[in-house]
Amino acid sequence: MRTADGSWAPSPGGLVRALLPMLRDSGGMWAGWTGSVDDAPEPFNLDGVDLHPIPLSQSEHDDYYEGFSNDSLWPLYHDAMRDPSFKAEQWAAYVAVNQRFAETLVEVAPPDAVIWVHDYHLQLVPSMVRRLRPDALIGFFLHVPFPPWELFARLPWRDEIIDGLLGADLVGFQRAIGASNFAAIAQQLNADLDVEEADADGFTITRAVEGGDDTDRDGGHITTAGVFPISIDVDEFDLLAAERNVRRAAAALRTSLGNPEVILLGVDRLDYTKGIGLRMRAFRSLLEDGTLDADRCVMIQVATPTREAVEHYRDERHEIERLVGEINGRYSRIGHPVLHYLYRGLPIEQLVALYLAADVMLVTPLRDGMNLVAKEYVASRRDVNGVLVLSEFAGAADQLIDAVLVNPHDEQALRDAIATAVEMHHPERTARMAKLRSAVARSDVRGWAERFLRELEAAR
Ligand code: ADP
């Protein structure tokens, strides 16, 4: 990403930090959009890694990025909880931009290259690259959920997307259900595919290749679908949480809130998938019936601005801000708001200070590929304290089974989960947090990347 002075720096986040050293050590390169419209610098080197910027025009940004990716695929892949807009001109932009990525990769990749493609914005790239460079070994990882047939089938370009993904040697998903949805849909759309369940939630999907013998598996291109739950840089959060200034900031935060007995926290992009409104309504209802006391509890919601050009996101923001006003209007005292709301990104040190101060962390998405915030909270709690309330609909629920798991669609269950978390006694809190911390410690983003690349190599 570009910094304020126009120079380049690695984007924040564990994924970039995990992949950059691997690329540097292997002489690899990174191709991607710069994040700014019509910004097309020449390829350059950053910290020993060659970067190949791929430009997007304003209309491609609108149609490909905000449009097809974030207003069609995103809602469709998240249970179609908002109506996906299917527009032919946006699809055309999606194809064109995927083609540009594929052509750049084909141009810069050395013979027998390993190419790793990330996420729903680039699902056509694997087969586009394969057509031009059959020597390449191609992996694809989907960071978001992969939907079931009933939803995916709505997509007017469903065949093209499946075809695009089947160009990969390995397609990775966050959860077993994603891999199984993908395998079932591929089979449903292509009678000529041979789909077999492999070990550990995986599938092998074989397609006869032209010139090969249809009845001979060796003549076919094999795509493996596997499960690779992503994680965070665990040590980073553990170390930050140990820093004196971060611990001081956490203590100061509590004081500045008037030393409440319970601090509840939510940290999300302001996305309609995150269930921020449901969580606030549950909080309101617990204040209403006296289960929570506004003099003793404070909720903080940090919401990062995101996709503000998309109407569903503007609507969601208005609804959340209306709720914040309503709840504070009804339950706050002067100088003591019961609900603090920040609509901005925060530096990571402040985020960790918030995690340390939060007695109850509310991670209640209606659907989420993984949800890294849940793992960050656990990794930060080296004091082995704090309660995580976690939606069953987040990928993280597969690993963080000692959280207070909840179905956020069930209003009563959400109320009960928050009340349980607030009232949980110290021995149970620490016992659960100890198990959560072991689960997070077992999975680190570096291990995740290494395992994906190892399994990709095995496909060679
Ligand atoms: P998503 O990728 O859908 O946004 P995740 O929970 O998987 O959801 O990842 C969100 C990432 O963004 C986490 O690393 C989290 O720390 C970071 N983040 C979320 N909100 C903020 C914020 N207000 N300020 C800074 N970072 C944030």
Coordinates of C-alpha atoms and ligand atoms in Angstrom, one line a residue:
M1 CA 0.0 0.0 0.0
R2 CA 1.0 3.6 -0.4
T3 CA 1.8 5.5 2.7
A4 CA 0.8 9.1 3.4
D5 CA 4.0 10.4 1.8
G6 CA 3.4 8.3 -1.4
S7 CA 6.1 5.7 -0.7
W8 CA 5.3 1.9 -0.4
A9 CA 4.9 -0.2 2.7
P10 CA 3.5 -3.7 3.2
S11 CA -0.2 -3.7 4.1
P12 CA -0.9 -4.4 7.7
G13 CA -2.2 -7.9 8.6
G14 CA -0.8 -11.3 9.3
L15 CA -1.3 -12.7 5.8
V16 CA 1.0 -10.2 4.1
R17 CA 3.5 -10.5 6.9
A18 CA 3.5 -14.3 6.6
L19 CA 3.8 -14.4 2.8
L20 CA 6.4 -11.7 2.2
P21 CA 9.3 -13.5 3.9
M22 CA 8.3 -16.7 2.1
L23 CA 8.4 -14.8 -1.2
R24 CA 11.7 -13.2 -0.4
D25 CA 13.3 -16.5 0.6
S26 CA 12.1 -18.2 -2.6
G27 CA 12.7 -15.4 -5.0
G28 CA 9.0 -15.0 -5.5
M29 CA 6.9 -12.0 -6.6
W30 CA 3.6 -10.5 -5.8
A31 CA 1.0 -9.2 -8.3
G32 CA -1.9 -7.1 -7.1
W33 CA -3.9 -4.0 -7.4
T34 CA -2.4 -1.0 -5.7
G35 CA -5.7 0.1 -4.0
S36 CA -5.8 3.4 -5.9
V37 CA -7.7 4.0 -9.2
D38 CA -5.5 4.6 -12.3
D39 CA -2.3 4.1 -10.3
A40 CA 0.0 2.1 -12.5
P41 CA 3.6 2.3 -11.3
E42 CA 6.3 0.2 -13.0
P43 CA 7.1 -3.0 -11.2
F44 CA 9.4 -2.4 -8.2
N45 CA 11.1 -4.1 -5.4
L46 CA 10.0 -3.8 -1.8
D47 CA 12.0 -5.4 1.0
G48 CA 13.5 -7.9 -1.5
V49 CA 10.2 -8.9 -3.2
D50 CA 9.3 -7.9 -6.7
L51 CA 5.9 -6.3 -6.9
H52 CA 3.9 -6.1 -10.1
P53 CA 1.1 -3.5 -9.8
I54 CA -2.0 -4.2 -11.8
P55 CA -4.0 -1.0 -12.6
L56 CA -7.8 -0.6 -12.3
S57 CA -9.6 2.2 -14.1
Q58 CA -12.4 4.1 -12.4
S59 CA -15.0 2.2 -14.3
E60 CA -13.4 -1.1 -13.4
H61 CA -13.2 -0.1 -9.8
D62 CA -16.9 0.6 -9.9
D63 CA -18.0 -2.4 -12.0
Y64 CA -15.4 -5.1 -11.1
Y65 CA -14.5 -4.2 -7.5
E66 CA -17.5 -2.4 -5.9
G67 CA -19.9 -4.0 -8.3
F68 CA -19.4 -7.6 -9.2
S69 CA -17.0 -8.5 -6.4
N70 CA -18.6 -6.6 -3.5
D71 CA -22.2 -6.2 -4.5
S72 CA -22.8 -9.6 -6.3
L73 CA -20.3 -12.2 -5.1
W74 CA -19.9 -11.0 -1.5
P75 CA -23.7 -11.1 -0.6
L76 CA -24.2 -14.3 -2.6
Y77 CA -21.4 -16.1 -0.8
H78 CA -22.7 -14.8 2.6
D79 CA -26.0 -16.5 2.5
A80 CA -27.5 -13.9 0.1
M81 CA -28.4 -11.8 3.1
R82 CA -28.6 -8.8 0.8
D83 CA -29.9 -9.2 -2.7
P84 CA -26.9 -9.7 -5.0
S85 CA -27.0 -7.5 -8.1
F86 CA -26.3 -9.4 -11.3
K87 CA -25.4 -7.0 -14.0
A88 CA -23.9 -8.1 -17.3
E89 CA -21.6 -5.0 -17.6
Q90 CA -20.2 -5.8 -14.2
W91 CA -19.6 -9.4 -15.1
A92 CA -17.8 -8.2 -18.3
A93 CA -15.5 -6.0 -16.1
Y94 CA -14.9 -9.0 -13.8
V95 CA -13.8 -11.1 -16.8
A96 CA -11.6 -8.3 -18.2
V97 CA -9.8 -7.7 -14.9
N98 CA -9.3 -11.4 -14.2
Q99 CA -7.8 -11.7 -17.7
R100 CA -5.4 -8.8 -16.9
F101 CA -4.2 -10.5 -13.7
A102 CA -3.8 -13.8 -15.6
E103 CA -1.8 -12.2 -18.4
T104 CA 0.5 -10.4 -16.0
L105 CA 1.1 -13.7 -14.1
V106 CA 1.8 -15.6 -17.3
E107 CA 4.3 -12.9 -18.3
V108 CA 6.3 -12.7 -15.1
A109 CA 6.1 -16.3 -13.8
P110 CA 9.2 -18.4 -14.6
P111 CA 8.9 -22.0 -16.0
D112 CA 7.1 -24.4 -13.7
A113 CA 6.2 -21.5 -11.4
V114 CA 4.0 -22.0 -8.3
I115 CA 1.2 -19.5 -8.5
W116 CA -1.1 -18.8 -5.6
V117 CA -4.3 -16.8 -6.3
H118 CA -6.3 -15.3 -3.5
D119 CA -10.0 -14.8 -3.0
Y120 CA -13.4 -14.2 -4.7
H121 CA -12.2 -11.3 -6.8
L122 CA -10.0 -13.6 -8.9
Q123 CA -11.9 -16.9 -9.4
L124 CA -11.4 -17.0 -13.2
V125 CA -7.6 -16.6 -13.0
P126 CA -6.7 -20.2 -12.4
S127 CA -8.2 -21.5 -15.6
M128 CA -7.0 -18.4 -17.6
V129 CA -3.5 -19.1 -16.4
R130 CA -3.7 -22.8 -17.0
R131 CA -4.7 -22.3 -20.6
L132 CA -1.7 -20.2 -21.3
R133 CA 0.8 -21.9 -19.0
P134 CA 0.1 -25.6 -18.5
D135 CA 3.5 -25.9 -16.8
A136 CA 2.4 -23.7 -13.8
L137 CA 1.3 -25.2 -10.5
I138 CA -1.8 -23.2 -9.5
G139 CA -3.3 -22.8 -6.0
F140 CA -6.4 -20.8 -5.1
F141 CA -7.6 -19.9 -1.6
L142 CA -11.0 -18.6 -0.9
H143 CA -11.1 -16.4 2.2
V144 CA -14.9 -16.2 2.3
P145 CA -17.5 -19.0 2.6
F146 CA -18.4 -21.0 -0.5
P147 CA -22.2 -21.2 -0.7
P148 CA -24.5 -24.2 -1.2
W149 CA -26.0 -25.0 -4.6
E150 CA -29.4 -23.4 -3.8
L151 CA -27.6 -20.0 -3.6
F152 CA -24.7 -20.5 -6.0
A153 CA -27.1 -21.6 -8.7
R154 CA -28.6 -18.1 -8.9
L155 CA -25.4 -16.8 -10.4
P156 CA -26.0 -16.3 -14.1
W157 CA -22.3 -17.1 -14.6
R158 CA -22.1 -20.1 -12.3
D159 CA -20.5 -22.4 -15.0
E160 CA -17.8 -19.9 -15.8
I161 CA -16.8 -19.4 -12.1
I162 CA -16.7 -23.2 -11.5
D163 CA -14.7 -23.6 -14.6
G164 CA -12.3 -20.9 -13.5
L165 CA -11.7 -22.5 -10.2
L166 CA -11.2 -26.0 -11.7
G167 CA -8.1 -24.6 -13.5
A168 CA -6.4 -24.8 -10.1
D169 CA -4.5 -27.8 -8.9
L170 CA -5.5 -27.1 -5.3
V171 CA -8.5 -25.0 -4.1
G172 CA -8.5 -24.2 -0.4
F173 CA -11.5 -23.3 1.7
Q174 CA -11.8 -22.1 5.3
R175 CA -14.3 -24.8 6.4
A176 CA -15.1 -28.4 5.4
I177 CA -18.6 -27.3 4.2
G178 CA -17.0 -24.9 1.7
A179 CA -15.0 -27.7 0.1
S180 CA -18.0 -30.0 0.0
N181 CA -20.3 -27.4 -1.5
F182 CA -17.7 -26.7 -4.2
A183 CA -17.2 -30.4 -5.0
A184 CA -21.0 -31.0 -5.1
I185 CA -21.7 -28.0 -7.3
A186 CA -18.8 -28.8 -9.7
Q187 CA -20.3 -32.3 -10.1
Q188 CA -23.8 -31.0 -10.6
L189 CA -22.7 -28.6 -13.4
N190 CA -20.3 -31.0 -15.1
A191 CA -21.5 -34.5 -15.7
D192 CA -18.1 -35.5 -17.1
L193 CA -16.3 -34.8 -13.8
D194 CA -15.2 -37.6 -11.5
V195 CA -15.6 -36.4 -7.9
E196 CA -14.2 -38.5 -5.1
E197 CA -14.0 -37.9 -1.4
A198 CA -10.4 -37.8 -0.2
D199 CA -9.1 -37.9 3.3
A200 CA -9.6 -35.2 5.9
D201 CA -12.6 -33.4 4.4
G202 CA -11.0 -33.0 1.0
F203 CA -12.2 -34.0 -2.5
T204 CA -10.4 -34.8 -5.7
I205 CA -12.1 -33.7 -8.9
T206 CA -10.9 -35.2 -12.1
R207 CA -11.7 -33.9 -15.5
A208 CA -10.7 -35.7 -18.7
V209 CA -8.3 -33.6 -20.8
E210 CA -8.5 -33.2 -24.5
G211 CA -6.5 -35.9 -26.3
G212 CA -6.5 -38.0 -23.1
D213 CA -8.5 -41.1 -22.6
D214 CA -11.7 -40.3 -20.8
T215 CA -11.7 -43.6 -19.0
D216 CA -8.1 -43.2 -17.8
R217 CA -7.7 -41.1 -14.7
D218 CA -4.1 -40.4 -15.7
G219 CA -5.3 -38.6 -18.7
G220 CA -7.3 -36.0 -16.6
H221 CA -6.5 -32.8 -14.8
I222 CA -7.0 -33.2 -11.1
T223 CA -8.2 -30.4 -8.8
T224 CA -8.0 -31.1 -5.1
A225 CA -10.4 -29.2 -2.8
G226 CA -9.1 -29.0 0.7
V227 CA -9.7 -27.3 4.1
F228 CA -7.2 -24.7 5.3
P229 CA -8.5 -22.5 8.1
I230 CA -6.5 -19.3 8.1
S231 CA -5.1 -17.8 11.2
I232 CA -3.2 -14.8 12.6
D233 CA 0.4 -14.0 13.5
V234 CA -0.1 -15.4 17.1
D235 CA 3.2 -14.2 18.5
E236 CA 2.6 -10.6 17.3
F237 CA -0.5 -10.3 19.5
D238 CA 1.0 -12.2 22.4
L239 CA 4.0 -9.9 22.3
L240 CA 2.0 -6.7 21.9
A241 CA -0.2 -7.7 24.8
A242 CA 2.9 -8.0 27.0
E243 CA 4.1 -4.5 26.2
R244 CA 4.0 -2.1 29.1
N245 CA 2.5 0.8 27.2
V246 CA -0.3 -1.5 25.8
R247 CA -1.1 -2.8 29.3
R248 CA -1.1 0.7 30.6
A249 CA -3.4 1.8 27.8
A250 CA -5.8 -1.0 28.7
A251 CA -5.9 0.1 32.4
A252 CA -6.3 3.8 31.4
L253 CA -9.2 2.8 29.2
R254 CA -11.0 1.2 32.1
T255 CA -10.5 4.2 34.3
S256 CA -11.7 6.6 31.6
L257 CA -14.9 4.6 31.3
G258 CA -15.5 5.1 35.0
N259 CA -14.3 1.6 36.1
P260 CA -17.3 -0.4 35.0
E261 CA -17.6 -4.0 36.2
V262 CA -18.0 -5.3 32.7
I263 CA -16.7 -4.0 29.4
L264 CA -18.2 -5.6 26.3
L265 CA -16.4 -5.1 23.0
G266 CA -17.1 -5.5 19.3
V267 CA -14.5 -4.9 16.6
D268 CA -15.5 -5.3 13.0
R269 CA -15.5 -3.8 9.5
L270 CA -18.9 -2.1 9.3
D271 CA -20.3 -4.9 7.2
Y272 CA -23.9 -6.2 7.2
T273 CA -22.5 -9.8 7.6
K274 CA -21.0 -9.0 11.0
G275 CA -24.3 -8.8 12.9
I276 CA -23.4 -5.5 14.7
G277 CA -27.0 -4.4 14.8
L278 CA -28.3 -7.7 16.2
R279 CA -25.6 -7.6 18.9
M280 CA -26.6 -4.0 19.9
R281 CA -30.3 -5.0 20.0
A282 CA -29.5 -7.9 22.3
F283 CA -27.5 -5.5 24.5
R284 CA -30.5 -3.0 24.5
S285 CA -32.9 -5.8 25.5
L286 CA -30.6 -6.9 28.4
L287 CA -30.5 -3.3 29.6
E288 CA -34.3 -3.1 29.2
D289 CA -35.1 -6.1 31.4
G290 CA -32.5 -5.3 34.0
T291 CA -30.2 -8.3 33.3
L292 CA -27.5 -5.7 32.6
D293 CA -27.1 -2.6 34.7
A294 CA -26.2 0.5 32.7
D295 CA -24.3 1.8 35.7
R296 CA -22.0 -1.3 35.7
C297 CA -21.7 -2.2 32.1
V298 CA -20.3 -0.5 29.1
M299 CA -20.2 -1.6 25.5
I300 CA -17.6 -0.4 23.0
Q301 CA -18.2 -1.0 19.3
V302 CA -15.3 -0.2 16.9
A303 CA -16.4 -0.2 13.3
T304 CA -14.0 0.2 10.4
P305 CA -15.4 2.2 7.4
T306 CA -15.7 -0.1 4.4
R307 CA -17.3 -0.2 0.9
E308 CA -19.0 3.1 1.5
A309 CA -19.9 3.5 -2.1
V310 CA -22.2 0.4 -1.9
E311 CA -25.7 1.2 -0.9
H312 CA -26.2 -1.7 1.4
Y313 CA -23.2 -0.5 3.4
R314 CA -24.6 3.0 3.7
D315 CA -27.9 1.6 4.9
E316 CA -26.2 -0.6 7.4
R317 CA -24.2 2.3 8.8
H318 CA -27.4 4.4 9.2
E319 CA -29.1 1.6 11.0
I320 CA -26.2 1.1 13.4
E321 CA -25.8 4.8 14.1
R322 CA -29.6 5.0 14.8
L323 CA -29.3 2.2 17.3
V324 CA -26.3 3.8 19.0
G325 CA -28.3 7.0 19.4
E326 CA -31.4 5.2 20.6
I327 CA -29.5 3.1 23.2
N328 CA -27.5 6.0 24.5
G329 CA -30.5 8.3 24.6
R330 CA -32.4 5.8 26.7
Y331 CA -29.7 4.3 29.0
S332 CA -26.7 6.7 29.3
R333 CA -26.0 9.2 32.1
I334 CA -24.3 12.5 31.5
G335 CA -20.6 11.8 31.1
H336 CA -21.2 8.1 31.0
P337 CA -22.4 6.7 27.7
V338 CA -23.5 3.1 28.0
L339 CA -22.4 2.4 24.4
H340 CA -19.3 3.9 22.9
Y341 CA -19.1 3.8 19.1
L342 CA -16.0 4.6 17.0
Y343 CA -16.4 4.6 13.2
R344 CA -12.7 4.4 12.2
G345 CA -9.7 2.1 12.0
L346 CA -7.3 2.0 15.0
P347 CA -3.6 1.3 15.3
I348 CA -2.9 -2.3 16.3
E349 CA -1.6 -1.2 19.7
Q350 CA -4.9 0.4 20.5
L351 CA -6.8 -2.6 19.3
V352 CA -4.8 -4.9 21.6
A353 CA -5.4 -2.5 24.5
L354 CA -9.1 -2.8 23.8
Y355 CA -8.8 -6.6 23.7
L356 CA -7.1 -6.6 27.0
A357 CA -9.6 -4.3 28.6
A358 CA -12.6 -6.3 27.3
D359 CA -14.2 -8.7 29.8
V360 CA -16.5 -10.0 27.0
M361 CA -15.7 -10.0 23.3
L362 CA -18.7 -10.1 21.0
V363 CA -18.0 -11.8 17.7
T364 CA -21.4 -12.5 16.3
P365 CA -21.4 -12.4 12.5
L366 CA -24.3 -13.9 10.6
R367 CA -21.8 -15.5 8.3
D368 CA -18.0 -15.1 8.1
G369 CA -15.3 -17.0 6.3
M370 CA -13.1 -17.2 9.4
N371 CA -13.1 -14.0 11.6
L372 CA -9.7 -13.1 12.7
V373 CA -10.8 -10.7 15.4
A374 CA -11.9 -13.8 17.5
K375 CA -8.4 -15.3 17.2
E376 CA -6.7 -11.9 17.9
Y377 CA -8.7 -11.5 21.1
V378 CA -7.6 -14.9 22.3
A379 CA -4.0 -14.5 21.3
S380 CA -3.9 -11.2 23.2
R381 CA -5.3 -12.6 26.5
R382 CA -2.0 -13.9 27.9
D383 CA -3.6 -13.1 31.3
V384 CA -5.9 -16.2 30.5
N385 CA -9.0 -14.2 31.2
G386 CA -11.9 -12.7 29.3
V387 CA -14.9 -14.4 27.6
L388 CA -15.4 -14.8 23.9
V389 CA -18.9 -15.0 22.6
L390 CA -18.7 -16.4 19.1
S391 CA -21.1 -17.0 16.3
E392 CA -21.5 -20.6 15.0
F393 CA -21.6 -19.0 11.6
A394 CA -17.9 -17.8 11.7
G395 CA -15.3 -20.3 10.4
A396 CA -13.4 -19.7 13.6
A397 CA -16.1 -21.6 15.5
D398 CA -14.7 -24.9 14.1
Q399 CA -11.5 -24.3 16.1
L400 CA -12.6 -22.1 19.0
I401 CA -15.1 -24.6 20.4
D402 CA -14.5 -23.4 24.0
A403 CA -16.0 -20.0 23.3
V404 CA -19.6 -19.3 24.2
L405 CA -21.0 -20.4 20.8
V406 CA -24.2 -18.8 19.7
N407 CA -26.6 -18.7 16.8
P408 CA -26.9 -14.9 16.3
H409 CA -30.1 -15.3 14.3
D410 CA -31.8 -16.5 17.5
E411 CA -32.5 -13.3 19.5
Q412 CA -33.1 -15.2 22.8
A413 CA -30.0 -17.3 22.4
L414 CA -27.9 -14.2 21.7
R415 CA -29.2 -12.5 24.9
D416 CA -28.6 -15.7 26.8
A417 CA -25.0 -16.0 25.5
I418 CA -24.1 -12.4 26.4
A419 CA -25.7 -12.9 29.9
T420 CA -23.8 -16.1 30.4
A421 CA -20.5 -14.4 29.4
V422 CA -21.1 -11.5 31.7
E423 CA -21.9 -13.7 34.6
M424 CA -19.3 -16.4 34.1
H425 CA -17.2 -17.2 37.2
H426 CA -13.5 -16.8 37.2
P427 CA -12.6 -20.5 37.2
E428 CA -14.7 -21.3 34.1
R429 CA -13.4 -18.1 32.3
T430 CA -9.8 -19.1 32.8
A431 CA -10.4 -22.8 32.0
R432 CA -12.1 -21.8 28.7
M433 CA -9.6 -19.2 27.8
A434 CA -6.7 -21.6 28.4
K435 CA -8.2 -24.1 26.0
L436 CA -8.9 -21.3 23.4
R437 CA -5.3 -20.2 23.7
S438 CA -4.0 -23.7 23.0
A439 CA -6.3 -23.9 20.0
V440 CA -5.0 -20.6 18.6
A441 CA -1.4 -21.4 19.5
R442 CA -1.7 -24.6 17.4
S443 CA -2.6 -22.6 14.3
D444 CA -0.5 -19.7 13.1
V445 CA -0.7 -18.0 9.7
R446 CA 2.8 -19.1 8.8
G447 CA 1.9 -22.7 9.4
W448 CA -1.2 -22.2 7.4
A449 CA 0.7 -20.8 4.4
E450 CA 3.4 -23.5 4.6
R451 CA 0.7 -26.3 4.7
F452 CA -1.1 -24.9 1.7
L453 CA 2.1 -24.7 -0.3
R454 CA 3.2 -28.1 0.8
E455 CA -0.1 -29.7 -0.4
L456 CA 0.1 -27.7 -3.6
E457 CA 3.6 -29.0 -4.3
A458 CA 2.3 -32.5 -3.6
A459 CA 0.0 -32.1 -6.5
R460 CA 2.9 -31.7 -9.0
Ligands
ADP1 P1 -12.9 -9.2 7.6 O1 -11.7 -9.8 6.9 O2 -14.2 -9.6 7.1 O3 -12.8 -7.7 7.8 P2 -11.7 -10.4 10.0 O4 -12.2 -10.5 11.4 O5 -11.3 -11.8 9.5 O6 -12.8 -9.8 9.1 O7 -10.4 -9.5 9.8 C1 -10.5 -8.1 10.2 C2 -9.2 -7.6 10.4 O8 -9.2 -6.2 10.5 C3 -8.6 -8.0 11.8 O9 -7.2 -8.2 11.6 C4 -8.8 -6.8 12.7 O10 -7.8 -6.6 13.7 C5 -8.8 -5.7 11.7 N1 -9.7 -4.6 12.1 C6 -11.0 -4.7 12.3 N2 -11.6 -3.5 12.7 C7 -10.5 -2.7 12.9 C8 -10.4 -1.3 13.3 N3 -11.4 -0.5 13.6 N4 -9.1 -0.8 13.3 C9 -8.1 -1.5 12.9 N5 -8.1 -2.8 12.5 C10 -9.3 -3.4 12.5

